[in-house]
Coordinates of C-alpha atoms and ligand atoms in Angstrom, one line a residue:
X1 CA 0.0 0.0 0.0
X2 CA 1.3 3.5 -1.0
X3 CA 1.3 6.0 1.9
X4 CA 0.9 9.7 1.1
X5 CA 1.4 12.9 4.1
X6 CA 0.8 9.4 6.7
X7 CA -2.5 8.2 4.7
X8 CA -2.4 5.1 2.6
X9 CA -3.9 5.5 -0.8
X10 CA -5.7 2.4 -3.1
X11 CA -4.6 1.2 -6.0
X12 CA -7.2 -0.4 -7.9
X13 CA -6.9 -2.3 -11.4
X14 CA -9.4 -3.6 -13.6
X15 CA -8.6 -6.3 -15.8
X16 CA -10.7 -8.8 -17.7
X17 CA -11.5 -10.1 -21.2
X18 CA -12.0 -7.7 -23.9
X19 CA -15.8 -6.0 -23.9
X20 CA -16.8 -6.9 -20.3
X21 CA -17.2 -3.4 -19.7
X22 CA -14.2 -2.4 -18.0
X23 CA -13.7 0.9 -19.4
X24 CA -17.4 1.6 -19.4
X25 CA -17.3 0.7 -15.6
X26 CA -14.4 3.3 -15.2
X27 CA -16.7 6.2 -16.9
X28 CA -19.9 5.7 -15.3
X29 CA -18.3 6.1 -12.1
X30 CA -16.7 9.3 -13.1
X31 CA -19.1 11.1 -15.2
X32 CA -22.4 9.3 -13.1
X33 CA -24.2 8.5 -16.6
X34 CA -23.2 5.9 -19.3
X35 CA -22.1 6.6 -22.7
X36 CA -22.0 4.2 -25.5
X37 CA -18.7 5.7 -26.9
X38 CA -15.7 5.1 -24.8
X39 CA -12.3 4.6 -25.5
X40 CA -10.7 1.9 -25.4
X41 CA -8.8 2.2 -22.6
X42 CA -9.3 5.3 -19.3
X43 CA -6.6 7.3 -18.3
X44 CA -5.2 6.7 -14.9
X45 CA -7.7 8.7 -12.5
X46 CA -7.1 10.2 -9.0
X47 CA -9.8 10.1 -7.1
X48 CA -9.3 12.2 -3.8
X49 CA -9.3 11.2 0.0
X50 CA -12.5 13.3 0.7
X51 CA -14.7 11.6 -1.9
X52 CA -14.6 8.3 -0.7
X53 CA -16.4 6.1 2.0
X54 CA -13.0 5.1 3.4
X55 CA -11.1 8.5 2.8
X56 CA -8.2 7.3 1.2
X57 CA -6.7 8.4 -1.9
X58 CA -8.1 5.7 -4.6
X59 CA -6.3 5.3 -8.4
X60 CA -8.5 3.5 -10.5
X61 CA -6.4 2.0 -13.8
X62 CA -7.9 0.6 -16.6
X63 CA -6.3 -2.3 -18.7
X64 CA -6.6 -3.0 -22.5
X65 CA -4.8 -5.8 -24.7
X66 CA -5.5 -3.3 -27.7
X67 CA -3.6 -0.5 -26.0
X68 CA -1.5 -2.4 -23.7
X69 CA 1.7 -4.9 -24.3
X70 CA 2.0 -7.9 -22.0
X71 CA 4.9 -6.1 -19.9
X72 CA 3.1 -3.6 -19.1
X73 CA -0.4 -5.5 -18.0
X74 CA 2.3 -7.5 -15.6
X75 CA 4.0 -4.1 -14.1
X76 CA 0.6 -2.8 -13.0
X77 CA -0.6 -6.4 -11.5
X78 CA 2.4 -5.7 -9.5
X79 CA 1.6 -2.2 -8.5
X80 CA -2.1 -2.7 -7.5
X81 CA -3.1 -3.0 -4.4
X82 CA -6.4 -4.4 -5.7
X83 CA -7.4 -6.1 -8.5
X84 CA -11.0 -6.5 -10.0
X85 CA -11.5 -9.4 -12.8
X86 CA -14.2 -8.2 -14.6
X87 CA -16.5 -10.3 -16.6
X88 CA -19.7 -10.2 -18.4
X89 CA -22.8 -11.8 -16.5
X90 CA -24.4 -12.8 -20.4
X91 CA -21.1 -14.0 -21.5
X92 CA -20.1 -17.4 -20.2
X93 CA -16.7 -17.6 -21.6
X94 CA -15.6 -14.3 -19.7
X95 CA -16.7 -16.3 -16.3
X96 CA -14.4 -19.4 -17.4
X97 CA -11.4 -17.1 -18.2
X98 CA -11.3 -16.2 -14.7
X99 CA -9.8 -19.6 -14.0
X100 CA -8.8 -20.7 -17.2
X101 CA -6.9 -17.5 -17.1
X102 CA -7.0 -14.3 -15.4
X103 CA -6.2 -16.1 -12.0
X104 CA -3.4 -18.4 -12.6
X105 CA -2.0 -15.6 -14.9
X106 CA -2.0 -13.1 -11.6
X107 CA -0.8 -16.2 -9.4
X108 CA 2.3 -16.2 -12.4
X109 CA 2.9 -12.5 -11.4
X110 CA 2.7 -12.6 -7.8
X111 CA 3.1 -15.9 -6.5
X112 CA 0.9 -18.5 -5.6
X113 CA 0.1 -17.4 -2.0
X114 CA -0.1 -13.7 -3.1
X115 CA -1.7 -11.4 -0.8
X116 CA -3.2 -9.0 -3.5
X117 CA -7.0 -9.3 -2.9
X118 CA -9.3 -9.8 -6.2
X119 CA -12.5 -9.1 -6.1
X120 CA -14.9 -10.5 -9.4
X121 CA -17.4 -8.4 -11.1
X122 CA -20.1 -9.9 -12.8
X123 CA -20.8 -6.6 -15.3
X124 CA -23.9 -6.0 -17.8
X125 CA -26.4 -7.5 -15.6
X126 CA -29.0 -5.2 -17.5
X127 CA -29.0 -7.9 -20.0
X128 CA -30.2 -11.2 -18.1
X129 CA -33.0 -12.2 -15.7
X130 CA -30.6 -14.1 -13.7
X131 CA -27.7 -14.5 -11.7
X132 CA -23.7 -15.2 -12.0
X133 CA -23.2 -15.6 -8.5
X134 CA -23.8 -19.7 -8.7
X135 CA -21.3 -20.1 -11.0
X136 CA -18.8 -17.5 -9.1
X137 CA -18.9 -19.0 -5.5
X138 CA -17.4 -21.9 -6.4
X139 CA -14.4 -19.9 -7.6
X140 CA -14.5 -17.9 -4.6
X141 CA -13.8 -21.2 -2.5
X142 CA -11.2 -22.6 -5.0
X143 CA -9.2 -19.0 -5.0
X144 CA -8.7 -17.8 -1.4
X145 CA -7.4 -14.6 -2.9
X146 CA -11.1 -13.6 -4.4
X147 CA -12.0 -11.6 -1.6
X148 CA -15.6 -10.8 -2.9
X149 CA -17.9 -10.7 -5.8
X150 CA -20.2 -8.1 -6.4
X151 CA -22.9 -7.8 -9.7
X152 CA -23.2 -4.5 -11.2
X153 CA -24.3 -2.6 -14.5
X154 CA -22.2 0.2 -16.0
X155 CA -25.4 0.7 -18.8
X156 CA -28.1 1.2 -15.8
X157 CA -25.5 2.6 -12.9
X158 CA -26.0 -0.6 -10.8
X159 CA -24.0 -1.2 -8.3
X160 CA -21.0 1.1 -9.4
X161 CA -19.8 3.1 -6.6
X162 CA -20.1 -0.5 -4.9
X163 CA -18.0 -2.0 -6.7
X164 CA -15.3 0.8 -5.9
X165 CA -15.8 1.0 -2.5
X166 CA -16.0 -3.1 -2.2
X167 CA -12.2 -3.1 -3.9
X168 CA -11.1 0.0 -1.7
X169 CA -12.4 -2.3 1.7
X170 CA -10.6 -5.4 0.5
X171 CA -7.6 -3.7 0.8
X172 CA -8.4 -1.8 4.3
X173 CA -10.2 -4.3 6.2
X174 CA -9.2 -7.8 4.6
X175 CA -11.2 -10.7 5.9
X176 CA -9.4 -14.2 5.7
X177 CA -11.2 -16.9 4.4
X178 CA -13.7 -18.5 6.4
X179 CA -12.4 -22.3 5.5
X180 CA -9.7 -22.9 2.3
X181 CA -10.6 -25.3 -0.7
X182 CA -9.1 -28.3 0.6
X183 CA -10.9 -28.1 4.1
X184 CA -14.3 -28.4 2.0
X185 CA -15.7 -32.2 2.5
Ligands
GTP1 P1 -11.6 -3.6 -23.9 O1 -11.2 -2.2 -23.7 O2 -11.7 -4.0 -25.4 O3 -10.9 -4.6 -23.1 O4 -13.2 -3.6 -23.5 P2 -13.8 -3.1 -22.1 O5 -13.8 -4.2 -21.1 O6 -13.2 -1.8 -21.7 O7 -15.3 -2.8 -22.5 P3 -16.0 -1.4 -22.9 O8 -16.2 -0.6 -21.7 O9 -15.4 -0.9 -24.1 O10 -17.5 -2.0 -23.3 C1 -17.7 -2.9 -24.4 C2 -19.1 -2.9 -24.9 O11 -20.0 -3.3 -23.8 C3 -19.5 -1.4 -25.3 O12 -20.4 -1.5 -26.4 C4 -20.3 -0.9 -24.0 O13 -21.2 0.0 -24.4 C5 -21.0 -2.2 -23.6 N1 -21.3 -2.2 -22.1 C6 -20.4 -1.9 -21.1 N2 -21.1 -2.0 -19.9 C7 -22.3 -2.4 -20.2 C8 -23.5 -2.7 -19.4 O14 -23.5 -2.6 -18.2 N3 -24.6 -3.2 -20.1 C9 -24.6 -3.3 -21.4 N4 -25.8 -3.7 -21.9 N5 -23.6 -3.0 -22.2 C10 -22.4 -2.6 -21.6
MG2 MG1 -11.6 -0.8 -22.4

């Protein structure tokens, strides 16, 4: 954790298959309304200590494989603090590339028994009657690192400021697992 005048500050990436909303998740919060046109991938924002739940300083960082080399998606998994794995609640494949993928490829970076919590959004929930969350909590009990998962929709401004303020509290007030995989019957 960075610590700025005594105060730590949050780091928070978002990484996740292309489309999943990630950049869309980054501008909703900002700008409070959705917009079909956004880039491909947000600048770096700052968002100050007085504008959030837990008054720490929060950088929010987006991730793109258009804009982005390898390299430089593994410098910033090192740098977080945070990291959400976004996926897209209509889109099974994005859900299996969270193990498939995303979290081995973070466990490559940091070590198995990393202590950088990752928190899975389930995005676009506008777009489906039901839920993700069956098919996430079994992840949550493989992965001790997946601190929580939260549902949200950039297009209807569900859950967003949630989702922020979920990754800023699984840095500032971890909670270890209940039980680990292998203690599961
Ligand atoms: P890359 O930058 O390519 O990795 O994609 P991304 O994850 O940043 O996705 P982006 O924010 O560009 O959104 C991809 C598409 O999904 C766009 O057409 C968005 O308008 C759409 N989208 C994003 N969030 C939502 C949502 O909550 N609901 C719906 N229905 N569409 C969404
Ligand atoms: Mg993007």
């Amino acid at each position: 954790m960075g610590r700025q005048n005594g105060k730590k500050d949050v780091r928070i990436l978002l990484v996740g298959d292309p489309g999943v909303g990630k950049t869309s998740l980054i501008y909703t919060l900002v700008s409070e309304e959705f917009s079909e046109e956004v880039p491909s991938r947000a600048e770096e924002i700052t968002i100050p200590p007085d504008v959030t739940p837990e008054k720490v300083t929060t950088q929010i960082v987006d991730f793109s494989a258009q804009e982005q080399e390898h390299e430089s998606l593994v410098r910033e998994i090192l740098k977080a603090n945070v990291i959400c794995i976004v996926y897209s609640v209509d889109d099974d494949d994005t859900i299996d590339k969270i193990t498939s993928f995303w979290l081995p490829f973070i466990r490559d970076q940091l070590g198995e028994n990393h202590n950088t919590p990752i928190v899975l959004v389930g995005n676009k929930t506008d777009l489906v009657d039901y839920s993700s969350l069956e098919m996430i909590l079994p992840i949550m009990n493989q992965f001790p690192e997946v601190e929580t998962c939260v549902e949200c929709s950039a297009k209807s401004l569900k859950n967003i400021s949630e989702l922020f303020y979920y990754a800023q509290k699984a840095v500032l007030h971890p909670t270890s697992p209940l039980y680990s995989a292998d203690e599961r019957d």
